[in-house]
Amino acid sequence: MKTRICGTGSLLPEQTVTNDDLSKIMDTSDEWIKTRTGIRARHLATKETLTGLAVEASKQAMDEAGILPEQIDMILAATLSADNIFPSLSCELQRELGAVNATAFDINAACSGFLFALHTADAYIKTGRYKTILVVGGEILSKMLDWNDRSTCVLFGDGAGAVIVKADEECGILGISQGSDGALGEALLCENRQINNPFASNPVELSYTKMNGQAVYKFAVRTVPKTIHEALKEAGLTVEDIQLFVLHQANIRIIESVAKRLKVPMDKFPTNLQDCGNISAGSVPILLDEINRKGMLHKGDKIVLAGFGGGLTWGAAVLSW
Ligand code: COA
């Protein structure tokens, strides 16, 4: 039994913020951001909620898959920036969609979150316990950025993507790989609230995303090709068998370096980071939806999805469409 993606959806916030817009409020430039990252613009939430973005993305995915809310067995949402600490984004989605028969919980594996959620869905489908799962990845990371730290805030954007996966005899996930290295966690970090109770109190200070950009860069270019090779090995395929590589959209230079290491031409790596920035757990499902809607995916095509990020974490999936 395989886990097949039967529908995709996505939504970005309305407000586009270009590099030039940022250069009016901080000491940066379109040239610096574009040459270091490939990013030209990003969408930032001004009035949207993550639940609202994810609901619309989920409805699109359900429409394409021909699924009614009551048919969803499980909702897995990958995020580190849900509207509430609890209830989770997935429980909020359950309520908004009327998915009354679903079990719902969130997964936090930062920018690898969508891959980890997809792998979790795959494991549940393989047990036979669930047959139709809504997998969502989305972030409103802009609320967790230090807008005085130009080295991180220019990199990220907001948005949500969703897929419906179903048990299928023929097509679906053929191989996966995933991993974590908590020892490197400080390279990409955002602390939660400090301990604060009548017996131990700390000054109320909100933490924002901190990153050692060069450490994350080196980790990504080393780890992503390795995890893709592992997933391909499990699938019994090689890079030559793959039509498209849908990678986490952090930085064009990272994607170019992965392409070079895999010896695969860049035209097999679709990108949207130019207009979206890094949407963490949202980036892979949003890009997947974009290429699906453009008609770039055909039944039976072999594609690779891959992500990496905070934790540190990484993961890849090989699937037949
Ligand atoms: N605009 C203008 N200058 C900036 C800037 C900005 N937005 N951000 C940093 N700078 C400056 C720095 O202050 C530094 O100046 P200095 O030399 O005077 O000290 C200079 O640019 C170089 O900074 P550095 O951090 O060495 O740049 P870099 O070449 O390593 O590029 C990143 C920085 C973040 C683009 C790069 O390290 C990267 O992409 N890393 C991976 C990050 C990532 O993908 N994270 C998400 C993972 S999920």
Tab-separated table of C-alpha atoms and ligand atoms in Angstrom:
chain	number	residue	atom	x	y	z
A	1	MET	CA	0.000	0.000	0.000
A	2	LYS	CA	1.345	3.458	-0.947
A	3	THR	CA	0.608	6.985	0.293
A	4	ARG	CA	-0.466	9.068	-2.658
A	5	ILE	CA	-0.858	12.849	-2.909
A	6	CYS	CA	-4.301	13.322	-4.515
A	7	GLY	CA	-4.789	17.070	-4.152
A	8	THR	CA	-2.790	20.208	-3.362
A	9	GLY	CA	-3.596	23.761	-2.302
A	10	SER	CA	-1.904	26.920	-1.053
A	11	LEU	CA	-2.478	30.521	-0.051
A	12	LEU	CA	-0.123	33.438	0.513
A	13	PRO	CA	-1.021	36.618	2.400
A	14	GLU	CA	-2.131	39.537	0.238
A	15	GLN	CA	0.654	41.968	1.108
A	16	THR	CA	3.816	41.684	-1.008
A	17	VAL	CA	6.963	43.254	0.434
A	18	THR	CA	9.846	43.735	-2.010
A	19	ASN	CA	13.522	44.070	-1.153
A	20	ASP	CA	13.239	47.754	-2.050
A	21	ASP	CA	10.381	48.108	0.467
A	22	LEU	CA	12.688	46.633	3.133
A	23	SER	CA	15.553	48.922	2.175
A	24	LYS	CA	13.315	51.878	3.110
A	25	ILE	CA	13.010	50.675	6.721
A	26	MET	CA	16.439	49.073	7.350
A	27	ASP	CA	20.030	49.189	6.186
A	28	THR	CA	19.820	46.667	3.336
A	29	SER	CA	19.499	46.625	-0.441
A	30	ASP	CA	17.811	44.675	-3.212
A	31	GLU	CA	21.280	43.908	-4.550
A	32	TRP	CA	22.568	42.388	-1.267
A	33	ILE	CA	19.489	40.232	-0.712
A	34	LYS	CA	19.199	39.092	-4.341
A	35	THR	CA	22.841	38.128	-4.794
A	36	ARG	CA	23.126	36.351	-1.400
A	37	THR	CA	19.767	34.521	-1.515
A	38	GLY	CA	17.876	34.926	-4.826
A	39	ILE	CA	14.922	36.444	-2.929
A	40	ARG	CA	13.241	39.495	-4.525
A	41	ALA	CA	10.035	39.684	-2.475
A	42	ARG	CA	7.977	37.873	0.157
A	43	HIS	CA	4.347	37.906	1.317
A	44	LEU	CA	3.788	39.049	4.902
A	45	ALA	CA	0.583	38.609	6.900
A	46	THR	CA	-0.964	41.925	7.902
A	47	LYS	CA	-4.540	40.833	8.561
A	48	GLU	CA	-4.505	37.074	7.894
A	49	THR	CA	-4.303	34.288	10.468
A	50	LEU	CA	-2.369	31.075	9.875
A	51	THR	CA	-5.590	29.122	10.407
A	52	GLY	CA	-7.317	31.209	7.726
A	53	LEU	CA	-4.504	30.639	5.203
A	54	ALA	CA	-4.384	26.914	6.002
A	55	VAL	CA	-8.193	26.522	5.732
A	56	GLU	CA	-8.191	27.929	2.195
A	57	ALA	CA	-5.165	25.806	1.176
A	58	SER	CA	-6.873	22.704	2.625
A	59	LYS	CA	-10.157	23.382	0.801
A	60	GLN	CA	-8.299	23.590	-2.519
A	61	ALA	CA	-6.534	20.284	-1.803
A	62	MET	CA	-9.831	18.639	-0.778
A	63	ASP	CA	-11.544	19.922	-3.942
A	64	GLU	CA	-8.875	18.483	-6.197
A	65	ALA	CA	-8.920	15.158	-4.335
A	66	GLY	CA	-12.750	15.069	-4.328
A	67	ILE	CA	-12.829	14.665	-0.536
A	68	LEU	CA	-15.575	15.782	1.850
A	69	PRO	CA	-14.579	17.011	5.330
A	70	GLU	CA	-16.151	13.965	7.039
A	71	GLN	CA	-13.917	11.637	5.001
A	72	ILE	CA	-10.711	12.988	6.549
A	73	ASP	CA	-9.362	10.522	9.150
A	74	MET	CA	-6.452	12.602	10.344
A	75	ILE	CA	-5.080	16.151	10.163
A	76	LEU	CA	-1.340	16.731	10.558
A	77	ALA	CA	-0.195	20.347	10.530
A	78	ALA	CA	3.507	21.193	10.427
A	79	THR	CA	4.217	24.617	11.885
A	80	LEU	CA	6.241	26.496	14.482
A	81	SER	CA	4.087	29.616	14.351
A	82	ALA	CA	0.488	28.493	14.978
A	83	ASP	CA	-1.991	31.197	15.986
A	84	ASN	CA	-2.173	29.668	19.489
A	85	ILE	CA	0.210	27.570	21.582
A	86	PHE	CA	-2.943	25.481	21.970
A	87	PRO	CA	-5.371	24.526	20.546
A	88	SER	CA	-3.097	23.384	17.735
A	89	LEU	CA	-3.376	24.554	14.131
A	90	SER	CA	-4.631	21.092	13.162
A	91	CYS	CA	-7.462	21.237	15.746
A	92	GLU	CA	-8.362	24.737	14.544
A	93	LEU	CA	-8.463	23.355	11.003
A	94	GLN	CA	-10.649	20.454	12.078
A	95	ARG	CA	-13.187	22.894	13.517
A	96	GLU	CA	-13.138	25.276	10.545
A	97	LEU	CA	-13.389	22.491	7.960
A	98	GLY	CA	-15.960	20.432	9.863
A	99	ALA	CA	-13.661	17.399	9.659
A	100	VAL	CA	-15.545	15.785	12.539
A	101	ASN	CA	-14.044	12.300	12.115
A	102	ALA	CA	-10.405	13.382	12.134
A	103	THR	CA	-7.715	12.998	14.789
A	104	ALA	CA	-5.645	16.168	14.705
A	105	PHE	CA	-2.227	17.185	15.992
A	106	ASP	CA	0.690	19.442	15.042
A	107	ILE	CA	4.281	18.564	14.232
A	108	ASN	CA	7.202	20.930	14.763
A	109	ALA	CA	10.291	20.085	12.782
A	110	ALA	CA	10.846	23.703	11.677
A	111	CYS	CA	11.559	23.981	7.929
A	112	SER	CA	11.584	20.167	7.554
A	113	GLY	CA	8.128	20.045	9.147
A	114	PHE	CA	6.122	19.266	6.022
A	115	LEU	CA	8.408	16.334	5.152
A	116	PHE	CA	8.157	14.996	8.709
A	117	ALA	CA	4.348	15.334	8.642
A	118	LEU	CA	4.183	13.595	5.259
A	119	HIS	CA	6.355	10.757	6.571
A	120	THR	CA	4.103	10.473	9.642
A	121	ALA	CA	1.034	10.298	7.375
A	122	ASP	CA	2.785	7.605	5.329
A	123	ALA	CA	3.471	5.551	8.467
A	124	TYR	CA	-0.176	5.804	9.613
A	125	ILE	CA	-1.471	4.879	6.150
A	126	LYS	CA	0.847	1.853	6.045
A	127	THR	CA	-0.623	0.559	9.318
A	128	GLY	CA	-4.051	0.578	7.648
A	129	ARG	CA	-5.511	2.599	10.543
A	130	TYR	CA	-6.131	5.758	8.460
A	131	LYS	CA	-6.935	6.112	4.771
A	132	THR	CA	-7.365	9.839	4.079
A	133	ILE	CA	-5.078	12.384	5.726
A	134	LEU	CA	-4.840	16.169	5.367
A	135	VAL	CA	-1.197	17.262	5.662
A	136	VAL	CA	-0.569	20.986	6.031
A	137	GLY	CA	2.590	23.080	6.260
A	138	GLY	CA	2.350	26.763	7.030
A	139	GLU	CA	3.852	29.668	8.908
A	140	ILE	CA	3.381	33.250	9.916
A	141	LEU	CA	7.046	33.508	10.801
A	142	SER	CA	7.083	37.287	10.408
A	143	LYS	CA	5.786	37.598	13.983
A	144	MET	CA	8.832	35.664	15.239
A	145	LEU	CA	11.482	37.712	13.446
A	146	ASP	CA	13.597	40.483	14.921
A	147	TRP	CA	12.922	43.281	12.444
A	148	ASN	CA	16.105	44.999	13.688
A	149	ASP	CA	18.214	42.014	12.633
A	150	ARG	CA	18.691	42.471	8.892
A	151	SER	CA	20.621	39.197	8.589
A	152	THR	CA	17.504	37.098	9.349
A	153	CYS	CA	14.355	39.161	8.778
A	154	VAL	CA	14.934	39.628	5.035
A	155	LEU	CA	14.983	35.865	4.436
A	156	PHE	CA	11.522	34.726	5.494
A	157	GLY	CA	7.919	34.989	4.293
A	158	ASP	CA	4.440	33.816	5.345
A	159	GLY	CA	1.983	31.354	3.758
A	160	ALA	CA	0.406	27.906	3.915
A	161	GLY	CA	0.213	24.819	1.708
A	162	ALA	CA	-1.772	21.589	2.015
A	163	VAL	CA	-2.081	18.154	0.469
A	164	ILE	CA	-4.586	15.334	0.773
A	165	VAL	CA	-2.943	11.913	0.897
A	166	LYS	CA	-4.785	8.647	0.429
A	167	ALA	CA	-3.945	4.960	0.466
A	168	ASP	CA	-3.308	3.824	-3.136
A	169	GLU	CA	-2.209	0.538	-4.705
A	170	GLU	CA	-0.321	2.050	-7.617
A	171	CYS	CA	1.312	5.470	-7.079
A	172	GLY	CA	2.659	7.331	-4.061
A	173	ILE	CA	5.640	7.477	-1.732
A	174	LEU	CA	8.380	5.049	-2.800
A	175	GLY	CA	11.148	5.976	-0.384
A	176	ILE	CA	11.844	8.337	2.490
A	177	SER	CA	14.751	9.541	4.577
A	178	GLN	CA	14.770	11.809	7.609
A	179	GLY	CA	17.000	12.736	10.507
A	180	SER	CA	17.839	15.196	13.272
A	181	ASP	CA	20.905	16.494	15.049
A	182	GLY	CA	19.932	18.298	18.244
A	183	ALA	CA	23.594	18.959	19.021
A	184	LEU	CA	23.543	21.624	16.277
A	185	GLY	CA	20.281	23.195	17.467
A	186	GLU	CA	21.751	26.577	18.404
A	187	ALA	CA	22.494	27.336	14.741
A	188	LEU	CA	18.807	28.189	14.257
A	189	LEU	CA	16.919	29.040	17.409
A	190	CYS	CA	13.851	30.821	18.790
A	191	GLU	CA	13.283	30.412	22.543
A	192	ASN	CA	9.791	30.003	24.039
A	193	ARG	CA	8.533	31.949	27.044
A	194	GLN	CA	10.815	32.027	30.084
A	195	ILE	CA	9.854	30.272	33.324
A	196	ASN	CA	7.483	32.591	35.137
A	197	ASN	CA	5.569	31.539	38.247
A	198	PRO	CA	5.315	32.720	41.873
A	199	PHE	CA	8.411	30.653	42.783
A	200	ALA	CA	10.677	31.529	39.874
A	201	SER	CA	10.292	34.521	37.667
A	202	ASN	CA	12.312	35.934	34.826
A	203	PRO	CA	12.042	39.242	33.064
A	204	VAL	CA	9.348	38.923	30.398
A	205	GLU	CA	11.420	39.019	27.249
A	206	LEU	CA	10.179	37.694	23.952
A	207	SER	CA	12.724	35.781	21.936
A	208	TYR	CA	13.035	36.090	18.163
A	209	THR	CA	14.609	33.893	15.497
A	210	LYS	CA	18.421	33.800	15.697
A	211	MET	CA	20.547	32.145	13.081
A	212	ASN	CA	24.164	31.335	12.346
A	213	GLY	CA	23.696	31.719	8.589
A	214	GLN	CA	27.010	30.231	7.533
A	215	ALA	CA	26.644	27.161	9.785
A	216	VAL	CA	23.129	26.519	8.418
A	217	TYR	CA	24.359	27.004	4.854
A	218	LYS	CA	27.170	24.453	5.265
A	219	PHE	CA	24.824	21.982	6.979
A	220	ALA	CA	22.254	22.297	4.171
A	221	VAL	CA	24.595	21.770	1.223
A	222	ARG	CA	26.167	18.747	2.927
A	223	THR	CA	22.990	17.106	4.251
A	224	VAL	CA	20.365	17.615	1.522
A	225	PRO	CA	22.146	15.619	-1.234
A	226	LYS	CA	22.834	12.846	1.301
A	227	THR	CA	19.193	12.566	2.445
A	228	ILE	CA	17.993	12.618	-1.198
A	229	HIS	CA	20.387	9.770	-2.065
A	230	GLU	CA	19.113	7.774	0.934
A	231	ALA	CA	15.461	8.219	-0.092
A	232	LEU	CA	16.316	7.309	-3.699
A	233	LYS	CA	18.097	4.169	-2.509
A	234	GLU	CA	15.010	3.087	-0.561
A	235	ALA	CA	12.885	3.734	-3.670
A	236	GLY	CA	15.281	1.708	-5.851
A	237	LEU	CA	15.785	4.739	-8.133
A	238	THR	CA	18.641	7.048	-9.140
A	239	VAL	CA	18.745	10.820	-9.757
A	240	GLU	CA	18.371	10.154	-13.509
A	241	ASP	CA	14.884	8.686	-12.903
A	242	ILE	CA	13.599	11.921	-11.313
A	243	GLN	CA	11.608	14.497	-13.296
A	244	LEU	CA	11.521	17.245	-10.630
A	245	PHE	CA	13.238	18.058	-7.336
A	246	VAL	CA	11.010	20.178	-5.072
A	247	LEU	CA	13.348	21.520	-2.404
A	248	HIS	CA	12.809	23.712	0.621
A	249	GLN	CA	13.040	27.281	-0.656
A	250	ALA	CA	15.632	28.855	1.663
A	251	ASN	CA	18.263	30.175	-0.698
A	252	ILE	CA	18.937	29.820	-4.440
A	253	ARG	CA	22.651	29.255	-3.775
A	254	ILE	CA	21.832	26.251	-1.569
A	255	ILE	CA	19.595	24.797	-4.317
A	256	GLU	CA	22.288	25.404	-6.962
A	257	SER	CA	24.873	23.720	-4.780
A	258	VAL	CA	22.591	20.689	-4.178
A	259	ALA	CA	21.916	20.452	-7.946
A	260	LYS	CA	25.649	20.516	-8.636
A	261	ARG	CA	26.417	17.870	-6.018
A	262	LEU	CA	23.659	15.614	-7.401
A	263	LYS	CA	24.877	16.341	-10.970
A	264	VAL	CA	21.353	17.337	-12.020
A	265	PRO	CA	20.592	20.420	-14.197
A	266	MET	CA	18.920	23.375	-12.443
A	267	ASP	CA	15.883	23.176	-14.761
A	268	LYS	CA	14.759	20.136	-12.747
A	269	PHE	CA	14.579	22.327	-9.620
A	270	PRO	CA	11.468	24.547	-9.739
A	271	THR	CA	11.712	27.569	-7.407
A	272	ASN	CA	9.426	30.222	-5.974
A	273	LEU	CA	11.751	31.699	-3.352
A	274	GLN	CA	12.235	34.719	-5.627
A	275	ASP	CA	8.689	35.856	-4.819
A	276	CYS	CA	8.018	34.089	-1.498
A	277	GLY	CA	11.234	33.947	0.532
A	278	ASN	CA	11.664	31.083	2.984
A	279	ILE	CA	8.239	29.980	4.326
A	280	SER	CA	9.709	27.277	6.583
A	281	ALA	CA	7.222	24.351	6.830
A	282	GLY	CA	5.061	26.024	4.157
A	283	SER	CA	7.631	26.214	1.409
A	284	VAL	CA	7.534	22.647	-0.013
A	285	PRO	CA	3.708	22.239	-0.131
A	286	ILE	CA	3.247	25.762	-1.559
A	287	LEU	CA	5.768	25.126	-4.348
A	288	LEU	CA	4.275	21.672	-4.966
A	289	ASP	CA	0.836	23.252	-5.382
A	290	GLU	CA	2.214	25.898	-7.760
A	291	ILE	CA	3.808	23.333	-10.074
A	292	ASN	CA	0.756	21.084	-9.855
A	293	ARG	CA	-1.513	23.952	-10.937
A	294	LYS	CA	0.858	24.848	-13.768
A	295	GLY	CA	0.399	21.280	-15.102
A	296	MET	CA	4.053	20.360	-14.525
A	297	LEU	CA	3.205	17.052	-12.796
A	298	HIS	CA	1.983	14.053	-14.785
A	299	LYS	CA	0.683	10.728	-13.545
A	300	GLY	CA	3.579	8.386	-12.881
A	301	ASP	CA	6.238	11.140	-12.812
A	302	LYS	CA	8.906	10.493	-10.199
A	303	ILE	CA	9.564	13.500	-7.981
A	304	VAL	CA	11.695	14.261	-4.945
A	305	LEU	CA	10.612	16.491	-2.057
A	306	ALA	CA	13.307	17.605	0.402
A	307	GLY	CA	13.572	19.923	3.385
A	308	PHE	CA	16.054	21.004	6.058
A	309	GLY	CA	16.078	23.438	8.944
A	310	GLY	CA	15.870	24.114	12.669
A	311	GLY	CA	16.484	21.316	15.110
A	312	LEU	CA	18.566	20.712	13.114
A	313	THR	CA	16.367	18.454	10.993
A	314	TRP	CA	16.246	17.159	7.430
A	315	GLY	CA	14.143	14.861	5.290
A	316	ALA	CA	13.371	13.717	1.757
A	317	ALA	CA	10.647	11.732	0.020
A	318	VAL	CA	10.640	10.103	-3.421
A	319	LEU	CA	7.220	9.613	-4.952
A	320	SER	CA	5.459	8.638	-8.126
A	321	TRP	CA	2.762	11.204	-8.904
B	1	COA	N1	21.637	43.606	4.011
B	1	COA	C1	22.863	44.111	3.891
B	1	COA	N2	23.945	43.618	4.541
B	1	COA	C2	23.726	42.559	5.348
B	1	COA	C3	22.451	41.995	5.524
B	1	COA	C4	21.392	42.565	4.824
B	1	COA	N3	20.116	42.079	4.917
B	1	COA	N4	22.557	40.965	6.389
B	1	COA	C5	23.857	40.884	6.741
B	1	COA	N5	24.550	41.852	6.114
B	1	COA	C6	25.985	42.117	6.209
B	1	COA	C7	26.609	41.594	7.478
B	1	COA	O1	26.440	42.518	8.526
B	1	COA	C8	28.052	41.427	7.068
B	1	COA	O2	28.671	42.681	7.117
B	1	COA	P1	30.200	42.836	7.633
B	1	COA	O3	31.008	42.021	6.677
B	1	COA	O4	30.415	44.291	7.558
B	1	COA	O5	30.201	42.264	9.021
B	1	COA	C9	27.979	41.034	5.601
B	1	COA	O6	26.665	41.414	5.164
B	1	COA	C10	28.199	39.554	5.353
B	1	COA	O7	27.379	38.840	6.255
B	1	COA	P2	27.424	37.275	6.278
B	1	COA	O8	26.504	36.808	7.337
B	1	COA	O9	28.843	36.801	6.311
B	1	COA	O10	26.824	36.938	4.839
B	1	COA	P3	26.726	35.568	4.123
B	1	COA	O11	27.452	35.656	2.826
B	1	COA	O12	27.013	34.399	5.006
B	1	COA	O13	25.160	35.506	3.780
B	1	COA	C11	23.123	34.473	4.503
B	1	COA	C12	24.226	35.470	4.830
B	1	COA	C13	22.153	34.446	5.661
B	1	COA	C14	22.414	34.935	3.239
B	1	COA	C15	23.750	33.063	4.255
B	1	COA	O14	24.637	32.745	5.309
B	1	COA	C16	22.723	32.006	4.130
B	1	COA	O15	21.948	31.999	3.209
B	1	COA	N6	22.705	31.026	5.047
B	1	COA	C17	21.688	29.997	5.083
B	1	COA	C18	20.505	30.533	5.826
B	1	COA	C19	19.270	29.735	5.631
B	1	COA	O16	19.009	29.247	4.577
B	1	COA	N7	18.501	29.633	6.698
B	1	COA	C20	17.252	28.989	6.723
B	1	COA	C21	17.419	27.545	6.869
B	1	COA	S1	15.884	26.744	6.979
